[in-house]
Amino acid sequence: MMDEISYWMTSMMKNKPNYDCFHGGIYSVNPALVQLDFSSNVNPLGISKDLLNDVSRELGSLCTTYPDPSCRELKKSILDYLGLELDPKWLLVGNGATELIHIFARTFIRGKVVISAPTFCEYELSARRLGATIKFVPLKNWEHDPEIILKEAKEGCDAVFLCNPNNPTGVLSTESARKIIENIDPHTQMFLDECFIELVEESDKKNNSMIELVSEYKNLVILRSMTKSFSLAGIRLGYCVCNPNLINLMLDNMISWNVNGVAQKIGMLVLKDKSYLENSRRLIRRERNFMVKELKKKTKFSPMSSDVNYFLIDVSDQSSTEVRNYLLNNRGILVRDCSTFTGMGLKHIRVAVKKHIENAILIDALSSMES
Ligand SMILES: Cc1ncc(COP(=O)(O)O)c(C=O)c1O
């Protein structure tokens, strides 16, 4: 990791004018080649048939009626689910969490931002589109580095972006995130992406989420993604929670009816199922343990420790691009080549934790690369 970071410090910190923000998913390659997608890291439990039946009964009117532009019912359901005694004006709902990253950036970024990296590329993309100077602060032992982040922020910056648990590492860095929130200048906006926190073990999740701090810190924006937590990638649904003064400023950059009626309806329905996330976390823990154990036993690759539904694999003497291409072309399996994350070299792929039979197929394919 150190080698990669020094490489990155010298080359990647220069502003890249035509920045490409790469994602996983079947459309990142020729979709006809993909039989199993391990590159998208959404909840492996999927969506229930009963829920789909409920929605299909209302599909006609959902398609022909303008949706509530303020998502009032959905906001009530979200606050109820979160158990927060806040007014709905503390919430902003987006067409996926990604929309809210860009709305946040457009509202608050003018000059400089600090990004703890490697991480999800949309923070960088949103800042670049605004012509901002970006200071990347490398992870330290895979965690956010409060000392350097606070030092960079102190020199003047509009916003700091943190992701907890982080993508692509899957690692929680809660104490560092807390330290940064507590010590940062209140005029700097703190953007904390918790899009995967609901997939962290329940006992840990409670202590790791900073969502309750929004009433204390007026500069703290917490991002959540129902896309990730409830497997709604095609539906697109996310929200952020923060002080209403920030929401009001962001509202000036929102487009009316940004969240369609089907998404609002499905969002309310998934939140009713109280056991869904608990079952998801159980599945993820069991399958992640299975995958890590089997990878260590049967392959030359080294899985890294993770707190969520995806993890990095060190691909040893091969390159991540070679491994991705081999699996795709020979087995129809798509994994995430991490070389496109700012700050990472060719040493890692990222795989999602899926259902057992699918995970076993991935292990089998990776073991066949031994020879
Ligand atoms: C850390 C993180 N935040 C946000 C998102 C975007 O979520 P959504 O699909 O809801 O836009 C992603 C998607 O990969 C992500 O990895």
mmCIF file of C-alpha atoms and ligand atoms in Angstrom:
data_model
loop_
_atom_site.group_PDB
_atom_site.id
_atom_site.type_symbol
_atom_site.label_atom_id
_atom_site.label_comp_id
_atom_site.label_asym_id
_atom_site.label_seq_id
_atom_site.Cartn_x
_atom_site.Cartn_y
_atom_site.Cartn_z
ATOM 1 C CA MET A 1 0.000 0.000 0.000
ATOM 2 C CA MET A 2 2.765 2.467 0.827
ATOM 3 C CA ASP A 3 4.294 2.095 -2.616
ATOM 4 C CA GLU A 4 0.974 2.774 -4.235
ATOM 5 C CA ILE A 5 0.407 5.812 -2.105
ATOM 6 C CA SER A 6 3.789 7.349 -2.858
ATOM 7 C CA TYR A 7 3.149 6.743 -6.540
ATOM 8 C CA TRP A 8 -0.159 8.456 -6.172
ATOM 9 C CA MET A 9 1.166 11.373 -4.139
ATOM 10 C CA THR A 10 3.576 12.214 -6.911
ATOM 11 C CA SER A 11 1.398 11.580 -9.953
ATOM 12 C CA MET A 12 -2.297 11.531 -9.158
ATOM 13 C CA MET A 13 -2.543 14.681 -7.054
ATOM 14 C CA LYS A 14 -2.064 16.818 -10.113
ATOM 15 C CA ASN A 15 -5.387 18.006 -11.450
ATOM 16 C CA LYS A 16 -6.591 15.655 -14.147
ATOM 17 C CA PRO A 17 -8.610 17.819 -16.519
ATOM 18 C CA ASN A 18 -10.637 15.032 -18.133
ATOM 19 C CA TYR A 19 -11.403 12.970 -15.111
ATOM 20 C CA ASP A 20 -13.318 9.728 -15.681
ATOM 21 C CA CYS A 21 -15.306 8.412 -12.759
ATOM 22 C CA PHE A 22 -15.365 4.648 -13.205
ATOM 23 C CA HIS A 23 -18.049 2.399 -11.759
ATOM 24 C CA GLY A 24 -18.690 -1.313 -11.669
ATOM 25 C CA GLY A 25 -21.890 -2.885 -12.974
ATOM 26 C CA ILE A 26 -22.632 -4.797 -16.140
ATOM 27 C CA TYR A 27 -22.648 -1.672 -18.307
ATOM 28 C CA SER A 28 -19.034 -0.929 -17.399
ATOM 29 C CA VAL A 29 -18.167 -3.706 -19.887
ATOM 30 C CA ASN A 30 -20.019 -5.492 -22.688
ATOM 31 C CA PRO A 31 -23.124 -6.603 -20.703
ATOM 32 C CA ALA A 32 -23.581 -9.657 -22.929
ATOM 33 C CA LEU A 33 -20.393 -11.109 -21.434
ATOM 34 C CA VAL A 34 -21.600 -10.929 -17.812
ATOM 35 C CA GLN A 35 -23.332 -13.889 -16.226
ATOM 36 C CA LEU A 36 -22.446 -13.007 -12.657
ATOM 37 C CA ASP A 37 -21.775 -9.455 -11.502
ATOM 38 C CA PHE A 38 -19.489 -9.199 -8.470
ATOM 39 C CA SER A 39 -18.503 -5.640 -9.329
ATOM 40 C CA SER A 40 -21.681 -3.964 -7.992
ATOM 41 C CA ASN A 41 -21.833 -3.932 -4.225
ATOM 42 C CA VAL A 42 -25.559 -3.796 -3.441
ATOM 43 C CA ASN A 43 -27.358 -5.798 -0.749
ATOM 44 C CA PRO A 44 -27.285 -9.465 -1.890
ATOM 45 C CA LEU A 45 -30.736 -10.207 -0.436
ATOM 46 C CA GLY A 46 -32.485 -8.481 -3.356
ATOM 47 C CA ILE A 47 -36.145 -7.493 -3.420
ATOM 48 C CA SER A 48 -39.098 -9.632 -2.344
ATOM 49 C CA LYS A 49 -41.750 -10.938 -4.772
ATOM 50 C CA ASP A 50 -44.542 -9.827 -2.423
ATOM 51 C CA LEU A 51 -43.255 -6.290 -2.538
ATOM 52 C CA LEU A 52 -43.052 -6.354 -6.328
ATOM 53 C CA ASN A 53 -46.625 -7.648 -6.497
ATOM 54 C CA ASP A 54 -47.794 -4.814 -4.247
ATOM 55 C CA VAL A 55 -46.117 -2.247 -6.468
ATOM 56 C CA SER A 56 -47.342 -3.767 -9.714
ATOM 57 C CA ARG A 57 -50.947 -3.346 -8.544
ATOM 58 C CA GLU A 58 -50.372 0.416 -8.368
ATOM 59 C CA LEU A 59 -48.041 0.728 -11.313
ATOM 60 C CA GLY A 60 -50.686 2.235 -13.625
ATOM 61 C CA SER A 61 -51.419 5.218 -11.405
ATOM 62 C CA LEU A 62 -47.776 5.584 -10.340
ATOM 63 C CA CYS A 63 -46.802 5.912 -13.991
ATOM 64 C CA THR A 64 -49.451 8.449 -14.927
ATOM 65 C CA THR A 65 -49.471 10.695 -11.838
ATOM 66 C CA TYR A 66 -46.880 13.332 -10.989
ATOM 67 C CA PRO A 67 -45.069 12.247 -7.820
ATOM 68 C CA ASP A 68 -44.852 14.381 -4.673
ATOM 69 C CA PRO A 69 -41.898 16.699 -5.439
ATOM 70 C CA SER A 70 -41.146 16.946 -1.697
ATOM 71 C CA CYS A 71 -41.380 13.172 -1.009
ATOM 72 C CA ARG A 72 -43.399 13.928 2.152
ATOM 73 C CA GLU A 73 -44.685 10.414 2.892
ATOM 74 C CA LEU A 74 -41.326 8.853 2.114
ATOM 75 C CA LYS A 75 -39.553 11.321 4.400
ATOM 76 C CA LYS A 76 -41.897 10.378 7.251
ATOM 77 C CA SER A 77 -41.152 6.683 6.643
ATOM 78 C CA ILE A 78 -37.400 7.368 6.603
ATOM 79 C CA LEU A 79 -37.470 9.340 9.861
ATOM 80 C CA ASP A 80 -39.578 6.647 11.478
ATOM 81 C CA TYR A 81 -37.136 3.980 10.289
ATOM 82 C CA LEU A 82 -34.145 5.981 11.527
ATOM 83 C CA GLY A 83 -35.819 6.564 14.897
ATOM 84 C CA LEU A 84 -34.826 10.218 14.744
ATOM 85 C CA GLU A 85 -37.079 12.797 16.325
ATOM 86 C CA LEU A 86 -36.488 15.345 13.625
ATOM 87 C CA ASP A 87 -38.752 17.345 11.369
ATOM 88 C CA PRO A 88 -38.816 16.208 7.690
ATOM 89 C CA LYS A 89 -37.069 19.463 6.781
ATOM 90 C CA TRP A 90 -33.846 17.791 8.026
ATOM 91 C CA LEU A 91 -34.053 15.389 5.066
ATOM 92 C CA LEU A 92 -33.338 15.671 1.361
ATOM 93 C CA VAL A 93 -34.217 12.752 -0.930
ATOM 94 C CA GLY A 94 -32.357 12.106 -4.150
ATOM 95 C CA ASN A 95 -32.440 10.031 -7.300
ATOM 96 C CA GLY A 96 -29.786 7.799 -5.774
ATOM 97 C CA ALA A 97 -27.194 9.023 -3.286
ATOM 98 C CA THR A 98 -25.080 10.139 -6.235
ATOM 99 C CA GLU A 99 -27.463 12.951 -7.107
ATOM 100 C CA LEU A 100 -27.059 14.345 -3.590
ATOM 101 C CA ILE A 101 -23.256 14.287 -3.784
ATOM 102 C CA HIS A 102 -23.456 16.549 -6.832
ATOM 103 C CA ILE A 103 -26.152 18.782 -5.301
ATOM 104 C CA PHE A 104 -23.997 19.167 -2.182
ATOM 105 C CA ALA A 105 -20.936 20.012 -4.288
ATOM 106 C CA ARG A 106 -22.784 22.532 -6.436
ATOM 107 C CA THR A 107 -24.112 24.225 -3.314
ATOM 108 C CA PHE A 108 -21.001 24.410 -1.163
ATOM 109 C CA ILE A 109 -17.845 23.925 -3.208
ATOM 110 C CA ARG A 110 -16.129 26.991 -4.570
ATOM 111 C CA GLY A 111 -12.370 26.656 -4.062
ATOM 112 C CA LYS A 112 -10.822 23.662 -2.322
ATOM 113 C CA VAL A 113 -11.932 20.284 -0.987
ATOM 114 C CA VAL A 114 -10.228 17.530 0.975
ATOM 115 C CA ILE A 115 -10.953 13.903 0.077
ATOM 116 C CA SER A 116 -9.780 10.940 2.123
ATOM 117 C CA ALA A 117 -8.798 8.429 -0.541
ATOM 118 C CA PRO A 118 -8.917 5.970 -2.218
ATOM 119 C CA THR A 119 -12.684 6.230 -2.130
ATOM 120 C CA PHE A 120 -15.887 6.476 -4.178
ATOM 121 C CA CYS A 121 -15.131 8.532 -7.280
ATOM 122 C CA GLU A 122 -18.199 10.777 -7.378
ATOM 123 C CA TYR A 123 -16.815 13.159 -4.711
ATOM 124 C CA GLU A 124 -13.826 13.803 -6.926
ATOM 125 C CA LEU A 125 -15.951 14.098 -10.061
ATOM 126 C CA SER A 126 -18.359 16.576 -8.463
ATOM 127 C CA ALA A 127 -15.483 18.748 -7.208
ATOM 128 C CA ARG A 128 -13.644 18.648 -10.540
ATOM 129 C CA ARG A 129 -16.760 19.746 -12.393
ATOM 130 C CA LEU A 130 -16.740 22.859 -10.226
ATOM 131 C CA GLY A 131 -13.069 23.515 -10.931
ATOM 132 C CA ALA A 132 -12.119 22.984 -7.280
ATOM 133 C CA THR A 133 -8.615 22.206 -6.073
ATOM 134 C CA ILE A 134 -8.615 18.724 -4.570
ATOM 135 C CA LYS A 135 -6.334 17.663 -1.743
ATOM 136 C CA PHE A 136 -6.317 13.897 -1.440
ATOM 137 C CA VAL A 137 -5.283 12.567 1.935
ATOM 138 C CA PRO A 138 -4.166 8.927 1.714
ATOM 139 C CA LEU A 139 -5.662 6.393 4.083
ATOM 140 C CA LYS A 140 -3.318 5.405 6.901
ATOM 141 C CA ASN A 141 -3.437 1.663 7.564
ATOM 142 C CA TRP A 142 -6.687 1.674 5.574
ATOM 143 C CA GLU A 143 -8.305 4.256 7.886
ATOM 144 C CA HIS A 144 -8.919 7.996 7.527
ATOM 145 C CA ASP A 145 -6.007 10.072 8.759
ATOM 146 C CA PRO A 146 -7.440 12.783 11.079
ATOM 147 C CA GLU A 147 -4.138 14.545 11.637
ATOM 148 C CA ILE A 148 -3.442 15.262 7.973
ATOM 149 C CA ILE A 149 -7.087 15.831 7.048
ATOM 150 C CA LEU A 150 -7.499 18.433 9.802
ATOM 151 C CA LYS A 151 -4.206 20.067 8.827
ATOM 152 C CA GLU A 152 -5.264 20.331 5.174
ATOM 153 C CA ALA A 153 -8.722 21.586 6.144
ATOM 154 C CA LYS A 154 -7.239 24.208 8.460
ATOM 155 C CA GLU A 155 -5.444 25.776 5.527
ATOM 156 C CA GLY A 156 -8.906 26.663 4.226
ATOM 157 C CA CYS A 157 -11.355 24.429 2.435
ATOM 158 C CA ASP A 158 -15.051 24.314 1.581
ATOM 159 C CA ALA A 159 -15.676 20.661 2.343
ATOM 160 C CA VAL A 160 -14.178 17.409 3.544
ATOM 161 C CA PHE A 161 -15.437 14.116 2.066
ATOM 162 C CA LEU A 162 -15.282 10.966 4.176
ATOM 163 C CA CYS A 163 -16.832 7.559 3.575
ATOM 164 C CA ASN A 164 -17.536 5.210 6.497
ATOM 165 C CA PRO A 165 -17.333 2.287 5.897
ATOM 166 C CA ASN A 166 -15.181 3.221 2.984
ATOM 167 C CA ASN A 167 -15.492 2.063 -0.604
ATOM 168 C CA PRO A 168 -13.536 0.195 -2.004
ATOM 169 C CA THR A 169 -11.907 -1.040 1.216
ATOM 170 C CA GLY A 170 -15.045 -2.002 3.169
ATOM 171 C CA VAL A 171 -13.248 -0.851 6.311
ATOM 172 C CA LEU A 172 -14.868 1.138 9.126
ATOM 173 C CA SER A 173 -12.911 4.140 10.350
ATOM 174 C CA THR A 174 -15.279 5.495 12.933
ATOM 175 C CA GLU A 175 -12.960 6.935 15.537
ATOM 176 C CA SER A 176 -11.058 8.885 12.900
ATOM 177 C CA ALA A 177 -14.278 10.169 11.353
ATOM 178 C CA ARG A 178 -15.546 11.275 14.772
ATOM 179 C CA LYS A 179 -12.299 13.073 15.537
ATOM 180 C CA ILE A 180 -12.509 14.977 12.268
ATOM 181 C CA ILE A 181 -16.156 15.971 12.807
ATOM 182 C CA GLU A 182 -15.421 17.154 16.345
ATOM 183 C CA ASN A 183 -12.369 19.208 15.439
ATOM 184 C CA ILE A 184 -13.028 20.677 12.035
ATOM 185 C CA ASP A 185 -13.722 24.383 11.563
ATOM 186 C CA PRO A 186 -17.533 24.799 11.670
ATOM 187 C CA HIS A 187 -17.414 26.789 8.419
ATOM 188 C CA THR A 188 -16.115 23.744 6.540
ATOM 189 C CA GLN A 189 -18.892 21.388 5.425
ATOM 190 C CA MET A 190 -18.376 17.798 6.566
ATOM 191 C CA PHE A 191 -19.782 15.321 4.075
ATOM 192 C CA LEU A 192 -19.948 11.855 5.622
ATOM 193 C CA ASP A 193 -21.073 9.071 3.303
ATOM 194 C CA GLU A 194 -22.691 6.268 5.314
ATOM 195 C CA CYS A 195 -24.155 4.474 2.306
ATOM 196 C CA PHE A 196 -22.986 1.065 3.549
ATOM 197 C CA ILE A 197 -23.406 1.522 7.295
ATOM 198 C CA GLU A 198 -26.712 -0.363 7.413
ATOM 199 C CA LEU A 199 -24.925 -3.458 6.134
ATOM 200 C CA VAL A 200 -22.411 -3.424 8.998
ATOM 201 C CA GLU A 201 -23.205 -5.783 11.890
ATOM 202 C CA GLU A 202 -26.051 -4.406 14.009
ATOM 203 C CA SER A 203 -24.087 -4.046 17.230
ATOM 204 C CA ASP A 204 -21.355 -2.154 15.393
ATOM 205 C CA LYS A 205 -23.705 -0.075 13.284
ATOM 206 C CA LYS A 206 -25.239 1.705 16.284
ATOM 207 C CA ASN A 207 -21.834 2.822 17.502
ATOM 208 C CA ASN A 208 -20.516 3.629 14.073
ATOM 209 C CA SER A 209 -23.187 5.825 12.575
ATOM 210 C CA MET A 210 -22.809 9.572 13.170
ATOM 211 C CA ILE A 211 -26.364 10.328 12.106
ATOM 212 C CA GLU A 212 -27.397 11.494 15.554
ATOM 213 C CA LEU A 213 -24.655 14.127 15.523
ATOM 214 C CA VAL A 214 -26.468 16.173 12.871
ATOM 215 C CA SER A 215 -28.360 18.118 15.538
ATOM 216 C CA GLU A 216 -25.094 18.995 17.266
ATOM 217 C CA TYR A 217 -22.927 19.841 14.224
ATOM 218 C CA LYS A 218 -24.512 22.353 11.855
ATOM 219 C CA ASN A 219 -21.915 21.589 9.169
ATOM 220 C CA LEU A 220 -22.432 17.792 9.120
ATOM 221 C CA VAL A 221 -24.180 16.125 6.167
ATOM 222 C CA ILE A 222 -24.843 12.378 6.405
ATOM 223 C CA LEU A 223 -25.485 10.513 3.167
ATOM 224 C CA ARG A 224 -27.413 7.240 2.938
ATOM 225 C CA SER A 225 -28.275 5.091 -0.088
ATOM 226 C CA MET A 226 -31.384 2.915 -0.277
ATOM 227 C CA THR A 227 -29.923 1.724 -3.566
ATOM 228 C CA LYS A 228 -27.201 -0.062 -1.599
ATOM 229 C CA SER A 229 -28.991 -1.024 1.598
ATOM 230 C CA PHE A 230 -32.233 -2.276 0.027
ATOM 231 C CA SER A 231 -30.932 -3.463 -3.348
ATOM 232 C CA LEU A 232 -32.662 -0.766 -5.415
ATOM 233 C CA ALA A 233 -29.871 -0.002 -7.870
ATOM 234 C CA GLY A 234 -32.215 0.309 -10.855
ATOM 235 C CA ILE A 235 -34.779 2.322 -8.906
ATOM 236 C CA ARG A 236 -32.262 4.935 -7.600
ATOM 237 C CA LEU A 237 -32.996 6.245 -4.121
ATOM 238 C CA GLY A 238 -30.853 8.024 -1.545
ATOM 239 C CA TYR A 239 -31.191 10.702 1.098
ATOM 240 C CA CYS A 240 -29.156 12.979 3.266
ATOM 241 C CA VAL A 241 -29.775 14.171 6.798
ATOM 242 C CA CYS A 242 -28.455 17.533 7.983
ATOM 243 C CA ASN A 243 -29.359 20.898 9.451
ATOM 244 C CA PRO A 244 -32.331 22.506 7.604
ATOM 245 C CA ASN A 245 -30.218 25.588 6.828
ATOM 246 C CA LEU A 246 -27.996 23.405 4.641
ATOM 247 C CA ILE A 247 -31.010 21.629 3.134
ATOM 248 C CA ASN A 248 -32.562 24.980 2.162
ATOM 249 C CA LEU A 249 -29.399 25.985 0.335
ATOM 250 C CA MET A 250 -29.213 22.626 -1.442
ATOM 251 C CA LEU A 251 -32.892 22.844 -2.444
ATOM 252 C CA ASP A 252 -31.987 25.774 -4.699
ATOM 253 C CA ASN A 253 -30.014 23.325 -6.837
ATOM 254 C CA MET A 254 -32.636 20.554 -6.987
ATOM 255 C CA ILE A 255 -34.689 19.761 -10.052
ATOM 256 C CA SER A 256 -38.435 19.309 -9.435
ATOM 257 C CA TRP A 257 -39.766 15.730 -9.278
ATOM 258 C CA ASN A 258 -36.230 14.337 -9.012
ATOM 259 C CA VAL A 259 -37.529 11.171 -7.304
ATOM 260 C CA ASN A 260 -40.114 9.337 -9.401
ATOM 261 C CA GLY A 261 -43.347 7.873 -8.030
ATOM 262 C CA VAL A 262 -42.291 4.220 -8.318
ATOM 263 C CA ALA A 263 -39.119 4.940 -6.348
ATOM 264 C CA GLN A 264 -41.068 6.775 -3.627
ATOM 265 C CA LYS A 265 -43.567 3.916 -3.344
ATOM 266 C CA ILE A 266 -40.919 1.189 -3.257
ATOM 267 C CA GLY A 267 -38.888 3.212 -0.765
ATOM 268 C CA MET A 268 -41.830 3.310 1.665
ATOM 269 C CA LEU A 269 -42.554 -0.388 1.226
ATOM 270 C CA VAL A 270 -38.992 -1.637 1.811
ATOM 271 C CA LEU A 271 -38.778 0.350 5.040
ATOM 272 C CA LYS A 272 -41.805 -1.512 6.416
ATOM 273 C CA ASP A 273 -40.008 -4.847 6.444
ATOM 274 C CA LYS A 274 -38.330 -4.690 9.841
ATOM 275 C CA SER A 275 -36.403 -7.954 9.477
ATOM 276 C CA TYR A 276 -34.922 -7.275 6.024
ATOM 277 C CA LEU A 277 -31.717 -5.572 7.105
ATOM 278 C CA GLU A 278 -31.144 -7.962 9.966
ATOM 279 C CA ASN A 279 -31.451 -10.918 7.557
ATOM 280 C CA SER A 280 -29.157 -9.143 5.111
ATOM 281 C CA ARG A 281 -26.453 -8.596 7.707
ATOM 282 C CA ARG A 282 -26.636 -12.224 8.778
ATOM 283 C CA LEU A 283 -26.288 -13.403 5.172
ATOM 284 C CA ILE A 284 -23.400 -11.012 4.516
ATOM 285 C CA ARG A 285 -21.442 -12.042 7.591
ATOM 286 C CA ARG A 286 -21.882 -15.753 6.910
ATOM 287 C CA GLU A 287 -21.005 -15.502 3.230
ATOM 288 C CA ARG A 288 -18.090 -13.092 3.710
ATOM 289 C CA ASN A 289 -16.546 -15.487 6.224
ATOM 290 C CA PHE A 290 -17.088 -18.365 3.807
ATOM 291 C CA MET A 291 -15.490 -16.494 0.902
ATOM 292 C CA VAL A 292 -12.486 -15.309 2.899
ATOM 293 C CA LYS A 293 -11.831 -18.785 4.293
ATOM 294 C CA GLU A 294 -12.129 -20.469 0.899
ATOM 295 C CA LEU A 295 -10.004 -17.856 -0.863
ATOM 296 C CA LYS A 296 -7.230 -18.326 1.675
ATOM 297 C CA LYS A 297 -7.445 -22.102 1.385
ATOM 298 C CA LYS A 298 -7.854 -22.534 -2.376
ATOM 299 C CA THR A 299 -6.208 -19.585 -4.115
ATOM 300 C CA LYS A 300 -2.970 -17.655 -4.182
ATOM 301 C CA PHE A 301 -4.874 -14.413 -3.614
ATOM 302 C CA SER A 302 -5.199 -12.592 -0.297
ATOM 303 C CA PRO A 303 -8.624 -11.340 0.781
ATOM 304 C CA MET A 304 -8.543 -8.282 3.013
ATOM 305 C CA SER A 305 -10.562 -7.771 6.110
ATOM 306 C CA SER A 306 -13.863 -5.895 5.663
ATOM 307 C CA ASP A 307 -16.899 -4.827 7.692
ATOM 308 C CA VAL A 308 -19.473 -4.951 4.900
ATOM 309 C CA ASN A 309 -20.803 -6.668 1.773
ATOM 310 C CA TYR A 310 -17.656 -6.330 -0.356
ATOM 311 C CA PHE A 311 -13.927 -6.680 0.160
ATOM 312 C CA LEU A 312 -10.608 -6.182 -1.552
ATOM 313 C CA ILE A 313 -8.485 -9.046 -2.797
ATOM 314 C CA ASP A 314 -4.737 -8.632 -3.271
ATOM 315 C CA VAL A 315 -4.060 -10.333 -6.590
ATOM 316 C CA SER A 316 -0.465 -11.154 -5.790
ATOM 317 C CA ASP A 317 1.853 -11.237 -8.817
ATOM 318 C CA GLN A 318 -0.907 -10.606 -11.354
ATOM 319 C CA SER A 319 -2.487 -7.303 -12.262
ATOM 320 C CA SER A 320 -6.045 -6.457 -11.264
ATOM 321 C CA THR A 321 -6.891 -5.735 -14.895
ATOM 322 C CA GLU A 322 -5.583 -9.129 -16.014
ATOM 323 C CA VAL A 323 -7.625 -10.900 -13.340
ATOM 324 C CA ARG A 324 -10.767 -8.944 -14.205
ATOM 325 C CA ASN A 325 -10.348 -9.721 -17.922
ATOM 326 C CA TYR A 326 -9.591 -13.393 -17.332
ATOM 327 C CA LEU A 327 -12.694 -13.910 -15.167
ATOM 328 C CA LEU A 328 -14.921 -12.019 -17.572
ATOM 329 C CA ASN A 329 -13.717 -13.638 -20.764
ATOM 330 C CA ASN A 330 -13.415 -17.191 -19.464
ATOM 331 C CA ARG A 331 -16.119 -17.426 -16.809
ATOM 332 C CA GLY A 332 -18.566 -14.601 -17.470
ATOM 333 C CA ILE A 333 -17.795 -13.191 -14.014
ATOM 334 C CA LEU A 334 -17.315 -9.455 -13.545
ATOM 335 C CA VAL A 335 -15.224 -8.166 -10.620
ATOM 336 C CA ARG A 336 -14.151 -4.588 -9.945
ATOM 337 C CA ASP A 337 -10.675 -3.744 -11.165
ATOM 338 C CA CYS A 338 -9.535 -1.237 -8.514
ATOM 339 C CA SER A 339 -6.840 0.352 -10.661
ATOM 340 C CA THR A 340 -9.374 3.022 -11.656
ATOM 341 C CA PHE A 341 -9.704 4.304 -8.073
ATOM 342 C CA THR A 342 -7.548 7.396 -7.545
ATOM 343 C CA GLY A 343 -4.673 6.294 -5.340
ATOM 344 C CA MET A 344 -4.747 2.591 -6.124
ATOM 345 C CA GLY A 345 -2.474 0.664 -8.417
ATOM 346 C CA LEU A 346 -2.946 -2.704 -10.087
ATOM 347 C CA LYS A 347 -2.791 -4.825 -6.926
ATOM 348 C CA HIS A 348 -6.455 -5.168 -5.976
ATOM 349 C CA ILE A 349 -9.812 -6.306 -7.225
ATOM 350 C CA ARG A 350 -13.005 -5.706 -5.235
ATOM 351 C CA VAL A 351 -15.702 -8.362 -5.019
ATOM 352 C CA ALA A 352 -19.229 -8.142 -3.663
ATOM 353 C CA VAL A 353 -20.597 -10.693 -1.219
ATOM 354 C CA LYS A 354 -23.507 -12.409 -2.957
ATOM 355 C CA LYS A 355 -25.650 -15.509 -2.336
ATOM 356 C CA HIS A 356 -23.894 -18.763 -1.473
ATOM 357 C CA ILE A 357 -24.117 -20.529 -4.830
ATOM 358 C CA GLU A 358 -22.783 -17.460 -6.641
ATOM 359 C CA ASN A 359 -19.940 -17.005 -4.159
ATOM 360 C CA ALA A 360 -18.960 -20.646 -4.612
ATOM 361 C CA ILE A 361 -18.779 -20.109 -8.392
ATOM 362 C CA LEU A 362 -16.458 -17.124 -7.910
ATOM 363 C CA ILE A 363 -14.182 -19.118 -5.587
ATOM 364 C CA ASP A 364 -14.056 -21.928 -8.100
ATOM 365 C CA ALA A 365 -13.124 -19.502 -10.900
ATOM 366 C CA LEU A 366 -10.388 -17.837 -8.811
ATOM 367 C CA SER A 367 -8.963 -21.226 -7.764
ATOM 368 C CA SER A 368 -8.710 -22.221 -11.420
ATOM 369 C CA MET A 369 -6.243 -19.355 -11.926
ATOM 370 C CA GLU A 370 -3.699 -21.184 -9.790
ATOM 371 C CA SER A 371 -2.224 -23.085 -12.718
HETATM 372 C C1 LIG B 1 -19.718 4.989 -1.042
HETATM 373 C C2 LIG B 1 -20.807 5.191 -2.031
HETATM 374 N N1 LIG B 1 -21.645 6.207 -1.868
HETATM 375 C C3 LIG B 1 -22.647 6.428 -2.735
HETATM 376 C C4 LIG B 1 -22.841 5.606 -3.811
HETATM 377 C C5 LIG B 1 -23.951 5.891 -4.768
HETATM 378 O O1 LIG B 1 -25.143 5.277 -4.383
HETATM 379 P P1 LIG B 1 -26.426 5.393 -5.280
HETATM 380 O O2 LIG B 1 -26.476 4.190 -6.157
HETATM 381 O O3 LIG B 1 -27.561 5.442 -4.292
HETATM 382 O O4 LIG B 1 -26.339 6.636 -6.091
HETATM 383 C C6 LIG B 1 -21.982 4.547 -4.042
HETATM 384 C C7 LIG B 1 -22.143 3.670 -5.207
HETATM 385 O O5 LIG B 1 -21.315 2.861 -5.549
HETATM 386 C C8 LIG B 1 -20.926 4.325 -3.122
HETATM 387 O O6 LIG B 1 -20.059 3.328 -3.283
#
